[in-house]
Short mmCIF file of C-alpha atoms in Angstrom, two decimals:
data_model
loop_
_atom_site.label_atom_id
_atom_site.label_comp_id
_atom_site.label_asym_id
_atom_site.label_seq_id
_atom_site.Cartn_x
_atom_site.Cartn_y
_atom_site.Cartn_z
CA UNK Y 1363 -14.04 5.95 26.17
CA UNK Y 1364 -12.61 2.27 25.91
CA UNK Y 1365 -14.61 -1.20 25.27
CA UNK Y 1366 -14.80 -2.92 28.95
CA UNK Y 1367 -13.75 -6.50 27.27
CA UNK Y 1368 -10.64 -5.04 25.88
CA UNK Y 1369 -7.48 -6.05 27.53
CA UNK Y 1370 -5.29 -2.95 28.10
CA UNK Y 1371 -2.00 -3.26 29.95
CA UNK Y 1372 -1.81 -1.08 33.25
CA UNK Y 1373 0.97 0.95 31.86
CA UNK Y 1374 -0.51 2.06 28.56
CA UNK Y 1375 -1.92 5.25 28.05
CA UNK Y 1376 -5.36 5.59 26.36
CA UNK Y 1377 -6.95 8.64 25.62
CA UNK Y 1378 -10.67 9.50 26.70
CA UNK Y 1379 -11.85 10.05 23.09
CA UNK Y 1380 -10.35 6.96 21.88
CA UNK Y 1381 -12.77 4.27 20.71
CA UNK Y 1382 -11.65 0.42 21.60
CA UNK Y 1383 -13.36 -2.35 20.24
CA UNK Y 1384 -14.40 -5.82 21.83
CA UNK Y 1385 -11.84 -8.21 22.25
CA UNK Y 1386 -8.61 -5.47 21.62
CA UNK Y 1387 -5.53 -6.04 23.66
CA UNK Y 1388 -3.02 -3.36 23.93
CA UNK Y 1389 0.49 -3.85 25.40
CA UNK Y 1390 2.43 -2.13 27.72
CA UNK Y 1391 3.75 1.45 27.31
CA UNK Y 1392 1.73 1.99 24.42
CA UNK Y 1393 0.04 5.26 23.69
CA UNK Y 1394 -3.57 5.59 22.28
CA UNK Y 1395 -3.97 9.18 21.20
CA UNK Y 1396 -7.28 11.40 20.51
CA UNK Y 1397 -9.86 10.62 17.87
CA UNK Y 1398 -8.49 7.01 17.32
CA UNK Y 1399 -10.82 3.93 16.74
CA UNK Y 1400 -9.61 0.48 16.88
CA UNK Y 1401 -11.83 -2.58 15.88
CA UNK Y 1402 -12.77 -5.17 17.45
CA UNK Y 1403 -10.17 -8.19 18.21
CA UNK Y 1404 -7.09 -6.19 17.18
CA UNK Y 1405 -3.79 -6.71 18.97
CA UNK Y 1406 -1.55 -3.80 19.55
CA UNK Y 1407 2.21 -4.75 21.30
CA UNK Y 1408 4.27 -2.86 23.24
CA UNK Y 1409 5.74 0.51 22.80
CA UNK Y 1410 3.34 1.43 20.02
CA UNK Y 1411 2.03 4.94 19.14
CA UNK Y 1412 -1.36 5.38 17.51
CA UNK Y 1413 -2.26 8.98 17.08
CA UNK Y 1414 -5.57 10.38 15.45
CA UNK Y 1415 -7.45 10.98 13.69
CA UNK Y 1416 -6.79 7.27 12.83
CA UNK Y 1417 -9.70 4.47 12.08
CA UNK Y 1418 -8.28 0.96 12.14
CA UNK Y 1419 -10.68 -2.06 11.11
CA UNK Y 1420 -10.86 -5.48 12.97
CA UNK Y 1421 -8.12 -7.89 13.43
CA UNK Y 1422 -4.89 -5.95 13.07
CA UNK Y 1423 -1.81 -7.18 14.55
CA UNK Y 1424 0.40 -4.05 15.00
CA UNK Y 1425 4.20 -5.16 16.74
CA UNK Y 1426 6.13 -2.93 18.93
CA UNK Y 1427 7.72 0.45 18.09
CA UNK Y 1428 5.32 1.26 15.70
CA UNK Y 1429 4.20 4.68 14.82
CA UNK Y 1430 0.76 4.88 13.12
CA UNK Y 1431 -1.34 7.93 12.13
CA UNK Y 1432 1.70 10.55 13.14
CA UNK Y 1433 2.04 13.96 11.56
CA UNK Y 1434 3.36 13.81 7.83
CA UNK Y 1435 6.87 14.68 6.89
CA UNK Y 1436 5.77 17.51 4.33
CA UNK Y 1437 7.13 20.88 5.20
CA UNK Y 1438 3.99 22.09 3.99
CA UNK Y 1439 1.69 20.62 6.53
CA UNK Y 1440 0.72 23.13 9.43
CA UNK Y 1441 -1.38 21.08 11.57
CA UNK Y 1442 -4.40 20.81 9.27
CA UNK Y 1443 -7.05 17.84 10.50
CA UNK Y 1444 -6.13 15.06 8.48
CA UNK Y 1445 -6.95 11.15 8.48
CA UNK Y 1446 -5.64 7.62 8.31
CA UNK Y 1447 -7.56 4.74 7.43
CA UNK Y 1448 -6.42 1.31 7.80
CA UNK Y 1449 -8.62 -1.77 6.69
CA UNK Y 1450 -8.94 -5.13 8.40
CA UNK Y 1451 -6.39 -8.43 8.96
CA UNK Y 1452 -3.17 -6.46 8.23
CA UNK Y 1453 -0.10 -7.63 10.26
CA UNK Y 1454 1.91 -4.37 10.75
CA UNK Y 1455 5.33 -5.65 11.90
CA UNK Y 1456 8.06 -3.76 14.16
CA UNK Y 1457 9.23 -0.18 13.59
CA UNK Y 1458 6.89 0.70 10.74
CA UNK Y 1459 5.61 4.26 10.34
CA UNK Y 1460 2.21 5.04 8.77
CA UNK Y 1461 1.42 9.14 8.49
CA UNK Y 1462 -1.52 10.82 7.82
CA UNK Y 1463 -2.77 12.76 4.87
CA UNK Y 1464 -2.49 16.43 3.90
CA UNK Y 1465 -4.43 19.32 2.53
CA UNK Y 1466 -2.62 19.32 -0.64
CA UNK Y 1467 -4.48 15.88 -1.86
CA UNK Y 1468 -7.54 14.35 -0.22
CA UNK Y 1469 -6.42 14.67 3.56
CA UNK Y 1470 -6.33 10.99 3.79
CA UNK Y 1471 -3.78 8.01 4.14
CA UNK Y 1472 -5.62 5.15 3.38
CA UNK Y 1473 -4.48 1.18 3.52
CA UNK Y 1474 -6.65 -1.52 2.52
CA UNK Y 1475 -6.85 -5.10 4.23
CA UNK Y 1476 -4.88 -8.58 4.43
CA UNK Y 1477 -1.51 -6.83 4.08
CA UNK Y 1478 1.73 -7.61 5.34
CA UNK Y 1479 3.91 -4.90 6.08
CA UNK Y 1480 7.29 -5.96 7.12
CA UNK Y 1481 9.80 -4.48 9.60
CA UNK Y 1482 10.51 -0.85 9.33
CA UNK Y 1483 8.18 -0.16 6.11
CA UNK Y 1484 7.10 3.52 5.70
CA UNK Y 1485 3.84 4.82 4.43
CA UNK Y 1486 3.93 8.58 3.69
CA UNK Y 1487 1.37 11.03 3.68
CA UNK Y 1488 -1.48 10.34 0.99
CA UNK Y 1489 -0.79 6.86 0.18
CA UNK Y 1490 -3.58 4.61 -1.14
CA UNK Y 1491 -2.67 0.94 -0.97
CA UNK Y 1492 -4.94 -1.79 -1.86
CA UNK Y 1493 -5.43 -5.27 -0.42
CA UNK Y 1494 -3.35 -8.52 -0.38
CA UNK Y 1495 -0.11 -6.86 -0.55
CA UNK Y 1496 3.51 -7.84 0.75
CA UNK Y 1497 5.81 -5.07 1.73
CA UNK Y 1498 9.16 -6.42 2.80
CA UNK Y 1499 11.95 -5.10 5.38
CA UNK Y 1500 12.56 -1.16 4.68
CA UNK Y 1501 10.13 -0.90 1.81
CA UNK Y 1502 9.52 2.73 1.25
CA UNK Y 1503 6.76 4.61 -0.11
CA UNK Y 1504 6.86 8.51 -0.69
CA UNK Y 1505 3.98 10.81 -0.29
CA UNK Y 1506 1.15 10.47 -2.86
CA UNK Y 1507 1.89 6.92 -3.95
CA UNK Y 1508 -1.09 4.71 -4.88
CA UNK Y 1509 -0.20 0.78 -4.85
CA UNK Y 1510 -2.87 -1.67 -6.44
CA UNK Y 1511 -3.72 -4.82 -4.58
CA UNK Y 1512 -1.94 -7.90 -4.63
CA UNK Y 1513 1.58 -6.28 -5.17
CA UNK Y 1514 4.64 -7.36 -3.72
CA UNK Y 1515 7.49 -4.79 -2.81
CA UNK Y 1516 10.88 -6.20 -1.98
CA UNK Y 1517 12.97 -5.11 0.93
CA UNK Y 1518 14.66 -1.83 0.48
CA UNK Y 1519 12.50 -1.07 -2.52
CA UNK Y 1520 11.45 2.61 -2.87
CA UNK Y 1521 8.82 4.55 -4.97
CA UNK Y 1522 8.96 8.39 -5.60
CA UNK Y 1523 6.33 10.62 -4.63
CA UNK Y 1524 3.25 10.53 -6.84
CA UNK Y 1525 4.19 7.27 -8.31
CA UNK Y 1526 1.84 4.35 -9.12
CA UNK Y 1527 2.03 0.73 -9.07
CA UNK Y 1528 -0.59 -1.48 -10.57
CA UNK Y 1529 -2.47 -4.49 -9.44
CA UNK Y 1530 -0.36 -7.79 -9.18
CA UNK Y 1531 3.03 -6.13 -9.96
CA UNK Y 1532 6.17 -7.50 -8.60
CA UNK Y 1533 8.82 -5.14 -7.24
CA UNK Y 1534 12.28 -6.74 -6.54
CA UNK Y 1535 14.20 -5.85 -3.51
CA UNK Y 1536 16.30 -2.64 -3.86
CA UNK Y 1537 14.41 -1.40 -6.81
CA UNK Y 1538 14.31 2.41 -7.12
CA UNK Y 1539 10.83 3.28 -8.99
CA UNK Y 1540 10.86 7.07 -10.56
CA UNK Y 1541 7.98 6.13 -13.24
CA UNK Y 1542 4.97 4.14 -12.88
CA UNK Y 1543 4.49 0.36 -12.89
CA UNK Y 1544 1.51 -1.04 -14.94
CA UNK Y 1545 -0.43 -4.03 -13.63
CA UNK Y 1546 0.88 -7.46 -13.70
CA UNK Y 1547 4.40 -6.12 -14.59
CA UNK Y 1548 7.82 -7.32 -12.71
CA UNK Y 1549 10.19 -4.30 -12.28
CA UNK Y 1550 13.68 -4.44 -10.83
CA UNK Y 1551 16.95 -2.16 -10.92
CA UNK Y 1552 18.17 1.22 -9.95
CA UNK Y 1553 16.32 2.97 -11.61
CA UNK Y 1554 13.65 0.07 -12.33
CA UNK Y 1555 13.02 -1.51 -15.45
CA UNK Y 1556 10.32 -3.96 -16.56
CA UNK Y 1557 11.24 -7.55 -16.86
CA UNK Y 1558 8.35 -9.74 -17.86
CA UNK Y 1559 5.25 -10.56 -16.79
CA UNK Y 1560 4.27 -11.68 -12.90
CA UNK Y 1561 3.26 -14.98 -14.40
CA UNK Y 1562 3.59 -17.30 -11.14
CA UNK Y 1563 1.79 -14.86 -9.15
CA UNK Y 1564 -1.00 -14.95 -11.51
CA UNK Y 1565 -1.32 -18.40 -11.42
CA UNK Y 1566 -1.24 -18.76 -7.89
CA UNK Y 1567 -4.23 -16.32 -7.93
CA UNK Y 1568 -6.36 -18.25 -10.28
CA UNK Y 1569 -5.80 -16.54 -13.47
CA UNK Y 1570 -6.47 -18.92 -16.56
CA UNK Y 1571 -3.63 -19.76 -19.05
CA UNK Y 1572 -5.45 -17.86 -21.57
CA UNK Y 1573 -5.51 -14.71 -19.36
CA UNK Y 1574 -1.97 -14.95 -18.54
CA UNK Y 1575 -1.33 -15.53 -22.20
CA UNK Y 1576 -3.20 -12.14 -23.36
CA UNK Y 1577 -1.43 -10.22 -20.40
CA UNK Y 1578 2.23 -11.64 -21.99
CA UNK Y 1579 1.00 -10.20 -25.29
CA UNK Y 1580 -0.11 -7.00 -23.93
CA UNK Y 1581 3.06 -6.87 -22.14
CA UNK Y 1582 5.05 -7.10 -25.47
CA UNK Y 1583 2.81 -4.56 -27.15
CA UNK Y 1584 3.75 -1.98 -24.62
CA UNK Y 1585 7.21 -2.47 -23.82
CA UNK Y 1586 8.90 -4.20 -27.06
CA UNK Y 1587 7.27 -2.71 -30.12
CA UNK Y 1588 9.12 0.75 -29.64
CA UNK Y 1589 5.57 2.47 -29.98
CA UNK Y 1590 4.27 5.14 -27.63
CA UNK Y 1591 1.38 4.33 -25.17
CA UNK Y 1592 -0.88 6.20 -27.29
CA UNK Y 1593 -0.08 4.00 -30.30
CA UNK Y 1594 -0.17 1.00 -28.29
CA UNK Y 1595 -3.88 1.48 -26.92
CA UNK Y 1596 -5.90 0.45 -30.08
CA UNK Y 1597 -3.91 -2.58 -30.15
CA UNK Y 1598 -4.68 -3.11 -26.57
CA UNK Y 1599 -8.27 -2.50 -26.79
CA UNK Y 1600 -8.47 -4.98 -29.61
CA UNK Y 1601 -6.76 -7.59 -27.34
CA UNK Y 1602 -8.92 -6.88 -24.31
CA UNK Y 1603 -11.99 -7.92 -26.82
CA UNK Y 1604 -11.00 -11.25 -26.38
CA UNK Y 1605 -9.39 -11.51 -22.93
CA UNK Y 1606 -11.06 -8.70 -20.23
CA UNK Y 1607 -7.73 -9.21 -17.97
CA UNK Y 1608 -6.13 -6.79 -20.16
CA UNK Y 1609 -8.34 -4.13 -19.19
CA UNK Y 1610 -6.40 -3.01 -15.96
CA UNK Y 1611 -3.36 -2.41 -18.13
CA UNK Y 1612 -5.22 -0.10 -20.64
CA UNK Y 1613 -6.99 1.73 -17.61
CA UNK Y 1614 -3.66 2.13 -16.02
CA UNK Y 1615 -1.93 3.57 -19.18
CA UNK Y 1616 -5.01 5.87 -19.82
CA UNK Y 1617 -4.73 7.61 -16.65
CA UNK Y 1618 -0.81 7.69 -16.67
CA UNK Y 1619 0.87 11.25 -15.81
CA UNK Y 1620 4.10 10.47 -15.06
CA UNK Y 1621 5.34 8.02 -17.45
CA UNK Y 1622 5.88 4.10 -17.27
CA UNK Y 1623 8.97 2.20 -16.39
CA UNK Y 1624 10.91 1.55 -19.94
CA UNK Y 1625 13.39 -1.33 -20.86
#
């Protein structure tokens, strides 16, 4: 059932079970499938396909030729009931593809709020993406990837399945990630290596000079001391007592399974 105040083009096809919020605009030749929920004031362009089960929050802009909530590209998938959830205020530009999850994980692909997905970005099954991220053209996330908040992915950057990128990290264009990137770290190259702390991004987001200085010290301990992750944790814990912004790096390292990028 659709909300009467929505503006739906006469050529669009909306399944009777879809729930369309107030102020939603759906463009020509767009297909909204069964078990899709679109929040208030979303704008859906022409030639978009949205398949359910999918939940989309409010004030999202989805441009033409996007495929949202489609079955995943996983040979193990055999039609199980899985979901896609998208938050509020996201901009999803032309030809992006977001796939639902798989039962091999938690049956859920989840995207936060206020993200910008530029042209042709792919978000594979079971990905978890935070909020306030930017993914430039052709960025590619394989299955089961976890991305924190305030992360920037350059154009054509790609990450291996089950990979993780911590919050406030910066991934350069054309980078290939086969290991995890801790919070605050800049990564570049094939395969990607660490190139310091995303200091400018942290300053823009209101991190104090003292916090940035502590994060830089933590970076040197992790990447330039020559020690293992287990060996650097006590030093990082001591530094975290002085500056709590180091905490996310510690937590990331404690939960790391794939290994982190190295110089």
